[in-house]
Amino acid sequence: MQRDPVTANDPAPSSERPSRSPAESSPELSAEANGSPSRPAAGSSIHDLVERLEANISQVFLGKTEVVRLCVVALLAGEHILLEDVPGVGKTLLARAIAHSLDGRLCRIQFTPDMLPSDIVGSTIYNSQSNEFTFTNGPIFANVVLADEINRTTPRTQSALLEAMNEGQVSADGTTHSLPSPFMVIATQNPFEFEGTYPLPENQLDRFLLRTRIGYPSRDDERRVLRNHRTGEPVERLRPVVDCEQVASLQAATRNVRVDAAIEDYILDIIEATRNCDDLHVGVSTRGMLGLYRAVQAYAISNRRDYVVPDDVKALVVPVLAHRVISRSYRHAGERDVIEALVRRLADDVPAPE
């Protein structure tokens, strides 16, 4: 994967990649004698590509299969994901593993309190030789943008991502600049009770298709992590398994996944339930409804199906919807669990189609 020489500080990956699936492989990644990028066979199906992508990420992000799947769901849907958890559980590692698995361009933005919007989008600079103003791209111009600790910077700077995440473009000095395709933001943040954080505003939270937490690994998985890091950083040895053109094909296939009318009504009933709930000040928006629709299509693909079933909706209702609603009570960090439980209860009370 190509990197921005200024904003991406990660070294280029070595010529190693996993040779077997996570269930079959040892914790250590095996070396590949051939230095060429790992590419699927020409006849690989859509489902094979997705399975290969998930397996590649899981080689270094151990024991969290469902978290990996949710990240791939966001990619298939052409959307963005917010990883929220305490420091040190692997949020950045997961984001880097996803980026290394795509044969595109990665830029990492480490958010800080003194960062300006132009540090993300770019700026217009006067060129004395040509006597013209030239726009210089910021780190947002990449296929995968790792927005690390996004809640460490001010809301003004956070808002610089809004247009990019929603429109796939940025505006600077009255000119619109298109971003590369595919374009995905993988944002990480620490919970709000940690010092020096700025809660993301509702309009920016709504731009993330999914919000999920990682949690601590099991003892056995942590032992595998120890062994996986014996000889260095394992994520640097990942090889790309899909390229940008294949990602575009995956996203097109996702939009063609069949959603029956009964499933559509099921989704609409859940959305309506959040809007009619007395415990919520704001229910799920139309954007959130569309997000759930796209997410269940992608989830079906990741489960090797070309149609959506009610269990797809049940699996995604909390990670897709919980961060989009606002409680009537005072907002604070500990409220997340309460809201997620409320959204889960609302969804469970809606009859699922047979």
Tab-separated table of N, CA and C in Angstrom, residues 187-343:
chain	number	residue	atom	x	y	z
A	187	ALA	N	-12.204	5.662	12.057
A	187	ALA	CA	-11.897	6.560	13.162
A	187	ALA	C	-11.805	5.777	14.461
A	188	THR	N	-10.868	6.173	15.311
A	188	THR	CA	-10.767	5.583	16.640
A	188	THR	C	-10.926	6.697	17.662
A	189	GLN	N	-11.509	6.335	18.806
A	189	GLN	CA	-11.608	7.311	19.885
A	189	GLN	C	-11.651	6.588	21.223
A	190	ASN	N	-11.202	7.308	22.240
A	190	ASN	CA	-11.294	6.818	23.603
A	190	ASN	C	-12.626	7.265	24.188
A	191	PRO	N	-13.148	6.525	25.172
A	191	PRO	CA	-14.407	6.955	25.804
A	191	PRO	C	-14.275	8.356	26.383
A	192	PHE	N	-15.405	9.019	26.530
A	192	PHE	CA	-15.402	10.434	26.891
A	192	PHE	C	-14.923	10.703	28.310
A	193	GLU	N	-14.865	9.668	29.153
A	193	GLU	CA	-14.446	9.949	30.513
A	193	GLU	C	-12.942	10.169	30.627
A	194	PHE	N	-12.196	9.934	29.556
A	194	PHE	CA	-10.760	10.175	29.581
A	194	PHE	C	-10.477	11.650	29.330
A	195	GLU	N	-9.447	12.162	29.982
A	195	GLU	CA	-9.121	13.589	29.897
A	195	GLU	C	-8.743	13.997	28.473
A	196	GLY	N	-9.062	15.252	28.155
A	196	GLY	CA	-8.629	15.827	26.886
A	196	GLY	C	-9.412	15.359	25.685
A	197	THR	N	-10.669	14.965	25.868
A	197	THR	CA	-11.479	14.505	24.735
A	197	THR	C	-12.636	15.466	24.485
A	198	TYR	N	-13.065	15.529	23.214
A	198	TYR	CA	-14.178	16.364	22.793
A	198	TYR	C	-15.235	15.444	22.169
A	199	PRO	N	-16.403	15.315	22.779
A	199	PRO	CA	-17.436	14.437	22.210
A	199	PRO	C	-17.761	14.825	20.772
A	200	LEU	N	-17.894	13.820	19.925
A	200	LEU	CA	-18.266	14.083	18.534
A	200	LEU	C	-19.696	14.611	18.473
A	201	PRO	N	-19.949	15.663	17.680
A	201	PRO	CA	-21.322	16.178	17.546
A	201	PRO	C	-22.211	15.169	16.832
A	202	GLU	N	-23.524	15.315	17.050
A	202	GLU	CA	-24.471	14.337	16.499
A	202	GLU	C	-24.394	14.245	14.984
A	203	ASN	N	-24.205	15.379	14.304
A	203	ASN	CA	-24.192	15.334	12.844
A	203	ASN	C	-22.981	14.590	12.307
A	204	GLN	N	-21.895	14.536	13.070
A	204	GLN	CA	-20.750	13.761	12.619
A	204	GLN	C	-20.896	12.289	12.989
A	205	LEU	N	-21.454	12.008	14.162
A	205	LEU	CA	-21.708	10.612	14.525
A	205	LEU	C	-22.600	9.935	13.491
A	206	ASP	N	-23.552	10.706	12.944
A	206	ASP	CA	-24.501	10.151	11.980
A	206	ASP	C	-23.825	9.775	10.671
A	207	ARG	N	-22.612	10.272	10.432
A	207	ARG	CA	-21.881	9.940	9.206
A	207	ARG	C	-21.219	8.566	9.293
A	208	PHE	N	-21.095	8.030	10.487
A	208	PHE	CA	-20.489	6.706	10.634
A	208	PHE	C	-21.565	5.637	10.495
A	209	LEU	N	-21.343	4.701	9.600
A	209	LEU	CA	-22.312	3.620	9.431
A	209	LEU	C	-22.433	2.808	10.707
A	210	LEU	N	-21.284	2.524	11.328
A	210	LEU	CA	-21.265	1.659	12.505
A	210	LEU	C	-20.393	2.265	13.594
A	211	ARG	N	-20.765	1.998	14.823
A	211	ARG	CA	-19.885	2.244	15.958
A	211	ARG	C	-19.801	0.944	16.735
A	212	THR	N	-18.596	0.537	17.054
A	212	THR	CA	-18.440	-0.700	17.801
A	212	THR	C	-17.292	-0.567	18.782
A	213	ARG	N	-17.288	-1.424	19.750
A	213	ARG	CA	-16.198	-1.493	20.706
A	213	ARG	C	-15.477	-2.821	20.529
A	214	ILE	N	-14.280	-2.899	21.036
A	214	ILE	CA	-13.450	-4.083	20.811
A	214	ILE	C	-13.442	-4.992	22.033
A	215	GLY	N	-13.162	-4.432	23.203
A	215	GLY	CA	-13.106	-5.234	24.420
A	215	GLY	C	-11.777	-5.954	24.563
A	216	TYR	N	-11.551	-6.477	25.744
A	216	TYR	CA	-10.310	-7.204	26.003
A	216	TYR	C	-10.378	-8.604	25.398
A	217	PRO	N	-9.257	-9.106	24.877
A	217	PRO	CA	-9.243	-10.476	24.349
A	217	PRO	C	-9.250	-11.504	25.468
A	218	SER	N	-9.557	-12.735	25.113
A	218	SER	CA	-9.497	-13.827	26.087
A	218	SER	C	-8.043	-14.136	26.432
A	219	ARG	N	-7.834	-14.927	27.463
A	219	ARG	CA	-6.471	-15.279	27.863
A	219	ARG	C	-5.743	-16.029	26.748
A	220	ASP	N	-6.438	-16.970	26.103
A	220	ASP	CA	-5.806	-17.725	25.021
A	220	ASP	C	-5.428	-16.809	23.856
A	221	ASP	N	-6.323	-15.854	23.536
A	221	ASP	CA	-6.021	-14.927	22.436
A	221	ASP	C	-4.860	-14.005	22.793
A	222	GLU	N	-4.781	-13.600	24.051
A	222	GLU	CA	-3.657	-12.751	24.452
A	222	GLU	C	-2.341	-13.520	24.398
A	223	ARG	N	-2.386	-14.808	24.681
A	223	ARG	CA	-1.176	-15.626	24.523
A	223	ARG	C	-0.754	-15.667	23.057
A	224	ARG	N	-1.730	-15.771	22.157
A	224	ARG	CA	-1.429	-15.751	20.722
A	224	ARG	C	-0.857	-14.397	20.312
A	225	VAL	N	-1.374	-13.319	20.914
A	225	VAL	CA	-0.840	-11.987	20.631
A	225	VAL	C	0.627	-11.905	21.036
A	226	LEU	N	0.963	-12.433	22.200
A	226	LEU	CA	2.359	-12.432	22.652
A	226	LEU	C	3.262	-13.124	21.630
A	227	ARG	N	2.830	-14.282	21.189
A	227	ARG	CA	3.652	-15.059	20.253
A	227	ARG	C	3.705	-14.412	18.874
A	228	ASN	N	2.616	-13.733	18.523
A	228	ASN	CA	2.556	-13.092	17.207
A	228	ASN	C	3.500	-11.898	17.107
A	229	HIS	N	3.896	-11.348	18.262
A	229	HIS	CA	4.767	-10.169	18.283
A	229	HIS	C	6.214	-10.504	18.622
A	230	ARG	N	6.574	-11.765	18.576
A	230	ARG	CA	7.940	-12.152	18.925
A	230	ARG	C	8.981	-11.516	18.022
A	231	THR	N	8.679	-11.479	16.748
A	231	THR	CA	9.690	-11.040	15.771
A	231	THR	C	9.389	-9.667	15.190
A	232	GLY	N	8.521	-8.889	15.840
A	232	GLY	CA	8.231	-7.560	15.332
A	232	GLY	C	6.741	-7.309	15.215
A	233	GLU	N	6.389	-6.273	14.501
A	233	GLU	CA	5.000	-5.871	14.338
A	233	GLU	C	4.354	-6.687	13.220
A	234	PRO	N	3.406	-7.587	13.545
A	234	PRO	CA	2.850	-8.476	12.515
A	234	PRO	C	2.087	-7.753	11.421
A	235	VAL	N	1.482	-6.609	11.703
A	235	VAL	CA	0.701	-5.916	10.681
A	235	VAL	C	1.581	-5.464	9.521
A	236	GLU	N	2.868	-5.254	9.774
A	236	GLU	CA	3.766	-4.830	8.703
A	236	GLU	C	4.015	-5.947	7.698
A	237	ARG	N	3.679	-7.172	8.068
A	237	ARG	CA	3.930	-8.295	7.166
A	237	ARG	C	2.692	-8.686	6.353
A	238	LEU	N	1.600	-7.963	6.543
A	238	LEU	CA	0.404	-8.256	5.753
A	238	LEU	C	0.600	-7.822	4.302
A	239	ARG	N	0.045	-8.601	3.397
A	239	ARG	CA	0.052	-8.270	1.976
A	239	ARG	C	-1.363	-7.902	1.538
A	240	PRO	N	-1.531	-6.995	0.583
A	240	PRO	CA	-2.874	-6.687	0.069
A	240	PRO	C	-3.517	-7.920	-0.560
A	241	VAL	N	-4.798	-8.104	-0.300
A	241	VAL	CA	-5.513	-9.235	-0.888
A	241	VAL	C	-6.614	-8.783	-1.854
A	242	VAL	N	-6.966	-7.498	-1.839
A	242	VAL	CA	-7.894	-6.939	-2.830
A	242	VAL	C	-7.359	-5.579	-3.258
A	243	ASP	N	-7.651	-5.194	-4.503
A	243	ASP	CA	-7.248	-3.875	-4.958
A	243	ASP	C	-8.477	-2.973	-5.061
A	244	CYS	N	-8.266	-1.737	-5.426
A	244	CYS	CA	-9.356	-0.750	-5.450
A	244	CYS	C	-10.451	-1.138	-6.444
A	245	GLU	N	-10.054	-1.697	-7.569
A	245	GLU	CA	-11.046	-2.109	-8.571
A	245	GLU	C	-11.923	-3.228	-8.027
A	246	GLN	N	-11.302	-4.165	-7.307
A	246	GLN	CA	-12.081	-5.255	-6.720
A	246	GLN	C	-12.992	-4.753	-5.607
A	247	VAL	N	-12.545	-3.775	-4.842
A	247	VAL	CA	-13.406	-3.187	-3.817
A	247	VAL	C	-14.634	-2.552	-4.460
A	248	ALA	N	-14.450	-1.872	-5.584
A	248	ALA	CA	-15.586	-1.281	-6.292
A	248	ALA	C	-16.570	-2.361	-6.738
A	249	SER	N	-16.053	-3.503	-7.189
A	249	SER	CA	-16.923	-4.617	-7.582
A	249	SER	C	-17.677	-5.173	-6.385
A	250	LEU	N	-16.987	-5.278	-5.247
A	250	LEU	CA	-17.631	-5.762	-4.027
A	250	LEU	C	-18.758	-4.820	-3.605
A	251	GLN	N	-18.513	-3.530	-3.695
A	251	GLN	CA	-19.530	-2.560	-3.299
A	251	GLN	C	-20.725	-2.587	-4.244
A	252	ALA	N	-20.459	-2.779	-5.544
A	252	ALA	CA	-21.558	-2.888	-6.511
A	252	ALA	C	-22.388	-4.142	-6.245
A	253	ALA	N	-21.713	-5.256	-5.925
A	253	ALA	CA	-22.428	-6.495	-5.624
A	253	ALA	C	-23.269	-6.348	-4.359
A	254	THR	N	-22.768	-5.594	-3.403
A	254	THR	CA	-23.517	-5.377	-2.160
A	254	THR	C	-24.832	-4.665	-2.428
A	255	ARG	N	-24.809	-3.679	-3.302
A	255	ARG	CA	-26.036	-2.932	-3.601
A	255	ARG	C	-27.075	-3.788	-4.322
A	256	ASN	N	-26.646	-4.920	-4.880
A	256	ASN	CA	-27.566	-5.799	-5.599
A	256	ASN	C	-28.103	-6.932	-4.740
A	257	VAL	N	-27.728	-6.986	-3.461
A	257	VAL	CA	-28.255	-8.017	-2.562
A	257	VAL	C	-29.761	-7.823	-2.390
A	258	ARG	N	-30.509	-8.900	-2.481
A	258	ARG	CA	-31.966	-8.820	-2.448
A	258	ARG	C	-32.493	-8.557	-1.035
A	259	VAL	N	-33.377	-7.597	-0.931
A	259	VAL	CA	-34.058	-7.289	0.329
A	259	VAL	C	-35.559	-7.374	0.071
A	260	ASP	N	-36.206	-8.394	0.617
A	260	ASP	CA	-37.636	-8.582	0.384
A	260	ASP	C	-38.451	-7.491	1.065
A	261	ALA	N	-39.686	-7.331	0.608
A	261	ALA	CA	-40.564	-6.306	1.162
A	261	ALA	C	-40.795	-6.516	2.656
A	262	ALA	N	-40.850	-7.775	3.092
A	262	ALA	CA	-41.060	-8.061	4.515
A	262	ALA	C	-39.884	-7.556	5.357
A	263	ILE	N	-38.670	-7.677	4.818
A	263	ILE	CA	-37.489	-7.173	5.522
A	263	ILE	C	-37.500	-5.649	5.531
A	264	GLU	N	-37.914	-5.040	4.431
A	264	GLU	CA	-38.026	-3.583	4.388
A	264	GLU	C	-38.999	-3.082	5.457
A	265	ASP	N	-40.148	-3.747	5.575
A	265	ASP	CA	-41.119	-3.355	6.596
A	265	ASP	C	-40.545	-3.557	7.999
A	266	TYR	N	-39.782	-4.601	8.187
A	266	TYR	CA	-39.148	-4.870	9.481
A	266	TYR	C	-38.197	-3.731	9.856
A	267	ILE	N	-37.391	-3.283	8.891
A	267	ILE	CA	-36.468	-2.166	9.130
A	267	ILE	C	-37.251	-0.893	9.439
A	268	LEU	N	-38.298	-0.612	8.657
A	268	LEU	CA	-39.094	0.596	8.867
A	268	LEU	C	-39.784	0.581	10.230
A	269	ASP	N	-40.245	-0.587	10.670
A	269	ASP	CA	-40.898	-0.689	11.976
A	269	ASP	C	-39.910	-0.395	13.108
A	270	ILE	N	-38.671	-0.868	12.967
A	270	ILE	CA	-37.660	-0.606	13.996
A	270	ILE	C	-37.329	0.888	14.051
A	271	ILE	N	-37.159	1.496	12.883
A	271	ILE	CA	-36.872	2.935	12.839
A	271	ILE	C	-38.007	3.720	13.476
A	272	GLU	N	-39.244	3.359	13.148
A	272	GLU	CA	-40.396	4.064	13.711
A	272	GLU	C	-40.456	3.892	15.222
A	273	ALA	N	-40.074	2.715	15.712
A	273	ALA	CA	-40.080	2.473	17.154
A	273	ALA	C	-39.131	3.419	17.891
A	274	THR	N	-37.983	3.735	17.298
A	274	THR	CA	-37.050	4.670	17.946
A	274	THR	C	-37.615	6.088	17.971
A	275	ARG	N	-38.410	6.430	16.976
A	275	ARG	CA	-38.975	7.779	16.911
A	275	ARG	C	-40.165	7.963	17.851
A	276	ASN	N	-40.809	6.856	18.201
A	276	ASN	CA	-41.983	6.923	19.072
A	276	ASN	C	-41.663	6.578	20.521
A	277	CYS	N	-40.398	6.359	20.817
A	277	CYS	CA	-40.002	5.957	22.166
A	277	CYS	C	-39.948	7.173	23.091
A	278	ASP	N	-40.631	7.098	24.233
A	278	ASP	CA	-40.667	8.210	25.184
A	278	ASP	C	-39.314	8.469	25.830
A	279	ASP	N	-38.445	7.480	25.842
A	279	ASP	CA	-37.134	7.637	26.490
A	279	ASP	C	-36.106	8.289	25.572
A	280	LEU	N	-36.453	8.500	24.317
A	280	LEU	CA	-35.522	9.087	23.367
A	280	LEU	C	-35.994	10.466	22.937
A	281	HIS	N	-35.073	11.405	22.964
A	281	HIS	CA	-35.376	12.770	22.507
A	281	HIS	C	-35.341	12.846	20.979
A	282	VAL	N	-34.421	12.109	20.367
A	282	VAL	CA	-34.289	12.056	18.911
A	282	VAL	C	-34.143	10.601	18.495
A	283	GLY	N	-34.992	10.178	17.552
A	283	GLY	CA	-34.897	8.821	17.029
A	283	GLY	C	-33.949	8.755	15.851
A	284	VAL	N	-33.995	7.659	15.136
A	284	VAL	CA	-33.093	7.425	14.009
A	284	VAL	C	-33.549	8.236	12.802
A	285	SER	N	-32.600	8.893	12.152
A	285	SER	CA	-32.894	9.723	10.979
A	285	SER	C	-33.072	8.863	9.729
A	286	THR	N	-33.473	9.524	8.645
A	286	THR	CA	-33.576	8.819	7.371
A	286	THR	C	-32.215	8.297	6.933
A	287	ARG	N	-31.157	9.073	7.192
A	287	ARG	CA	-29.813	8.583	6.873
A	287	ARG	C	-29.508	7.302	7.642
A	288	GLY	N	-29.919	7.250	8.901
A	288	GLY	CA	-29.700	6.044	9.691
A	288	GLY	C	-30.475	4.854	9.149
A	289	MET	N	-31.700	5.111	8.679
A	289	MET	CA	-32.499	4.044	8.068
A	289	MET	C	-31.795	3.482	6.837
A	290	LEU	N	-31.307	4.384	5.966
A	290	LEU	CA	-30.587	3.936	4.776
A	290	LEU	C	-29.303	3.210	5.167
A	291	GLY	N	-28.660	3.674	6.230
A	291	GLY	CA	-27.454	3.012	6.690
A	291	GLY	C	-27.717	1.580	7.111
A	292	LEU	N	-28.805	1.359	7.849
A	292	LEU	CA	-29.150	-0.004	8.265
A	292	LEU	C	-29.453	-0.872	7.051
A	293	TYR	N	-30.130	-0.305	6.066
A	293	TYR	CA	-30.456	-1.043	4.835
A	293	TYR	C	-29.179	-1.483	4.124
A	294	ARG	N	-28.224	-0.561	3.944
A	294	ARG	CA	-26.964	-0.897	3.269
A	294	ARG	C	-26.140	-1.874	4.103
A	295	ALA	N	-26.183	-1.695	5.404
A	295	ALA	CA	-25.368	-2.552	6.273
A	295	ALA	C	-25.847	-4.008	6.233
A	296	VAL	N	-27.158	-4.224	6.239
A	296	VAL	CA	-27.641	-5.612	6.222
A	296	VAL	C	-27.357	-6.268	4.875
A	297	GLN	N	-27.354	-5.469	3.803
A	297	GLN	CA	-26.948	-6.036	2.509
A	297	GLN	C	-25.498	-6.521	2.566
A	298	ALA	N	-24.624	-5.703	3.149
A	298	ALA	CA	-23.218	-6.078	3.253
A	298	ALA	C	-23.035	-7.262	4.195
A	299	TYR	N	-23.813	-7.295	5.254
A	299	TYR	CA	-23.709	-8.399	6.222
A	299	TYR	C	-24.123	-9.720	5.573
A	300	ALA	N	-25.105	-9.651	4.695
A	300	ALA	CA	-25.510	-10.859	3.968
A	300	ALA	C	-24.369	-11.362	3.088
A	301	ILE	N	-23.697	-10.441	2.387
A	301	ILE	CA	-22.545	-10.828	1.565
A	301	ILE	C	-21.478	-11.494	2.413
A	302	SER	N	-21.194	-10.936	3.590
A	302	SER	CA	-20.149	-11.496	4.452
A	302	SER	C	-20.538	-12.860	4.998
A	303	ASN	N	-21.827	-13.189	4.946
A	303	ASN	CA	-22.304	-14.515	5.349
A	303	ASN	C	-22.603	-15.405	4.140
A	304	ARG	N	-22.013	-15.041	2.996
A	304	ARG	CA	-22.084	-15.835	1.773
A	304	ARG	C	-23.529	-16.015	1.287
A	305	ARG	N	-24.312	-14.954	1.364
A	305	ARG	CA	-25.673	-14.964	0.839
A	305	ARG	C	-25.880	-13.763	-0.072
A	306	ASP	N	-26.836	-13.889	-1.010
A	306	ASP	CA	-27.199	-12.755	-1.860
A	306	ASP	C	-28.598	-12.265	-1.527
A	307	TYR	N	-29.045	-12.527	-0.314
A	307	TYR	CA	-30.344	-12.055	0.170
A	307	TYR	C	-30.244	-11.808	1.673
A	308	VAL	N	-31.083	-10.916	2.170
A	308	VAL	CA	-31.068	-10.532	3.590
A	308	VAL	C	-32.100	-11.341	4.356
A	309	VAL	N	-31.752	-11.756	5.571
A	309	VAL	CA	-32.668	-12.462	6.460
A	309	VAL	C	-32.852	-11.619	7.725
A	310	PRO	N	-33.900	-11.870	8.508
A	310	PRO	CA	-34.135	-11.072	9.718
A	310	PRO	C	-32.958	-11.060	10.689
A	311	ASP	N	-32.202	-12.158	10.774
A	311	ASP	CA	-31.066	-12.200	11.697
A	311	ASP	C	-29.986	-11.189	11.324
A	312	ASP	N	-29.887	-10.834	10.051
A	312	ASP	CA	-28.932	-9.792	9.645
A	312	ASP	C	-29.305	-8.461	10.291
A	313	VAL	N	-30.582	-8.158	10.283
A	313	VAL	CA	-31.056	-6.909	10.887
A	313	VAL	C	-30.828	-6.932	12.393
A	314	LYS	N	-31.152	-8.051	13.030
A	314	LYS	CA	-30.979	-8.159	14.482
A	314	LYS	C	-29.510	-7.998	14.883
A	315	ALA	N	-28.612	-8.526	14.068
A	315	ALA	CA	-27.186	-8.462	14.400
A	315	ALA	C	-26.634	-7.045	14.316
A	316	LEU	N	-27.229	-6.205	13.455
A	316	LEU	CA	-26.650	-4.887	13.172
A	316	LEU	C	-27.422	-3.724	13.773
A	317	VAL	N	-28.556	-3.980	14.370
A	317	VAL	CA	-29.403	-2.873	14.821
A	317	VAL	C	-28.701	-2.011	15.863
A	318	VAL	N	-27.936	-2.602	16.768
A	318	VAL	CA	-27.244	-1.809	17.797
A	318	VAL	C	-26.027	-1.076	17.227
A	319	PRO	N	-25.084	-1.758	16.561
A	319	PRO	CA	-23.921	-1.017	16.044
A	319	PRO	C	-24.253	0.033	14.993
A	320	VAL	N	-25.385	-0.128	14.276
A	320	VAL	CA	-25.744	0.852	13.245
A	320	VAL	C	-26.596	1.992	13.806
A	321	LEU	N	-27.440	1.716	14.785
A	321	LEU	CA	-28.429	2.710	15.210
A	321	LEU	C	-28.142	3.378	16.554
A	322	ALA	N	-27.453	2.702	17.475
A	322	ALA	CA	-27.374	3.207	18.851
A	322	ALA	C	-26.680	4.565	18.957
A	323	HIS	N	-25.692	4.827	18.091
A	323	HIS	CA	-24.988	6.107	18.186
A	323	HIS	C	-25.733	7.244	17.495
A	324	ARG	N	-26.890	6.945	16.899
A	324	ARG	CA	-27.650	7.968	16.165
A	324	ARG	C	-28.822	8.530	16.970
A	325	VAL	N	-29.140	7.938	18.094
A	325	VAL	CA	-30.276	8.386	18.895
A	325	VAL	C	-29.772	9.199	20.082
A	326	ILE	N	-30.651	10.051	20.609
A	326	ILE	CA	-30.304	10.907	21.743
A	326	ILE	C	-31.313	10.658	22.852
A	327	SER	N	-30.814	10.367	24.027
A	327	SER	CA	-31.677	10.118	25.175
A	327	SER	C	-32.231	11.433	25.719
A	328	ARG	N	-33.375	11.344	26.404
A	328	ARG	CA	-33.943	12.530	27.045
A	328	ARG	C	-33.178	12.908	28.304
A	329	SER	N	-32.428	11.974	28.858
A	329	SER	CA	-31.673	12.259	30.069
A	329	SER	C	-30.385	12.985	29.730
A	330	TYR	N	-29.679	13.440	30.715
A	330	TYR	CA	-28.406	14.143	30.522
A	330	TYR	C	-27.398	13.214	29.870
A	331	ARG	N	-26.734	13.682	28.832
A	331	ARG	CA	-25.774	12.851	28.088
A	331	ARG	C	-24.458	12.779	28.832
A	332	HIS	N	-23.989	11.578	29.041
A	332	HIS	CA	-22.675	11.369	29.641
A	332	HIS	C	-22.133	10.043	29.154
A	333	ALA	N	-20.872	9.787	29.453
A	333	ALA	CA	-20.190	8.637	28.856
A	333	ALA	C	-20.829	7.318	29.241
A	334	GLY	N	-21.268	7.196	30.511
A	334	GLY	CA	-21.829	5.931	30.967
A	334	GLY	C	-23.176	5.613	30.370
A	335	GLU	N	-23.739	6.550	29.616
A	335	GLU	CA	-25.058	6.355	29.048
A	335	GLU	C	-25.047	5.436	27.837
A	336	ARG	N	-23.874	5.176	27.287
A	336	ARG	CA	-23.812	4.372	26.063
A	336	ARG	C	-24.442	2.995	26.263
A	337	ASP	N	-24.116	2.330	27.361
A	337	ASP	CA	-24.661	1.002	27.607
A	337	ASP	C	-26.182	1.050	27.742
A	338	VAL	N	-26.682	2.107	28.381
A	338	VAL	CA	-28.127	2.238	28.571
A	338	VAL	C	-28.825	2.408	27.226
A	339	ILE	N	-28.272	3.260	26.370
A	339	ILE	CA	-28.890	3.500	25.063
A	339	ILE	C	-28.830	2.250	24.193
A	340	GLU	N	-27.708	1.544	24.218
A	340	GLU	CA	-27.603	0.322	23.425
A	340	GLU	C	-28.624	-0.712	23.888
A	341	ALA	N	-28.799	-0.829	25.205
A	341	ALA	CA	-29.793	-1.774	25.726
A	341	ALA	C	-31.201	-1.349	25.324
A	342	LEU	N	-31.453	-0.037	25.306
A	342	LEU	CA	-32.767	0.465	24.913
A	342	LEU	C	-33.046	0.170	23.446
A	343	VAL	N	-32.064	0.421	22.576
A	343	VAL	CA	-32.237	0.144	21.150
A	343	VAL	C	-32.452	-1.346	20.922
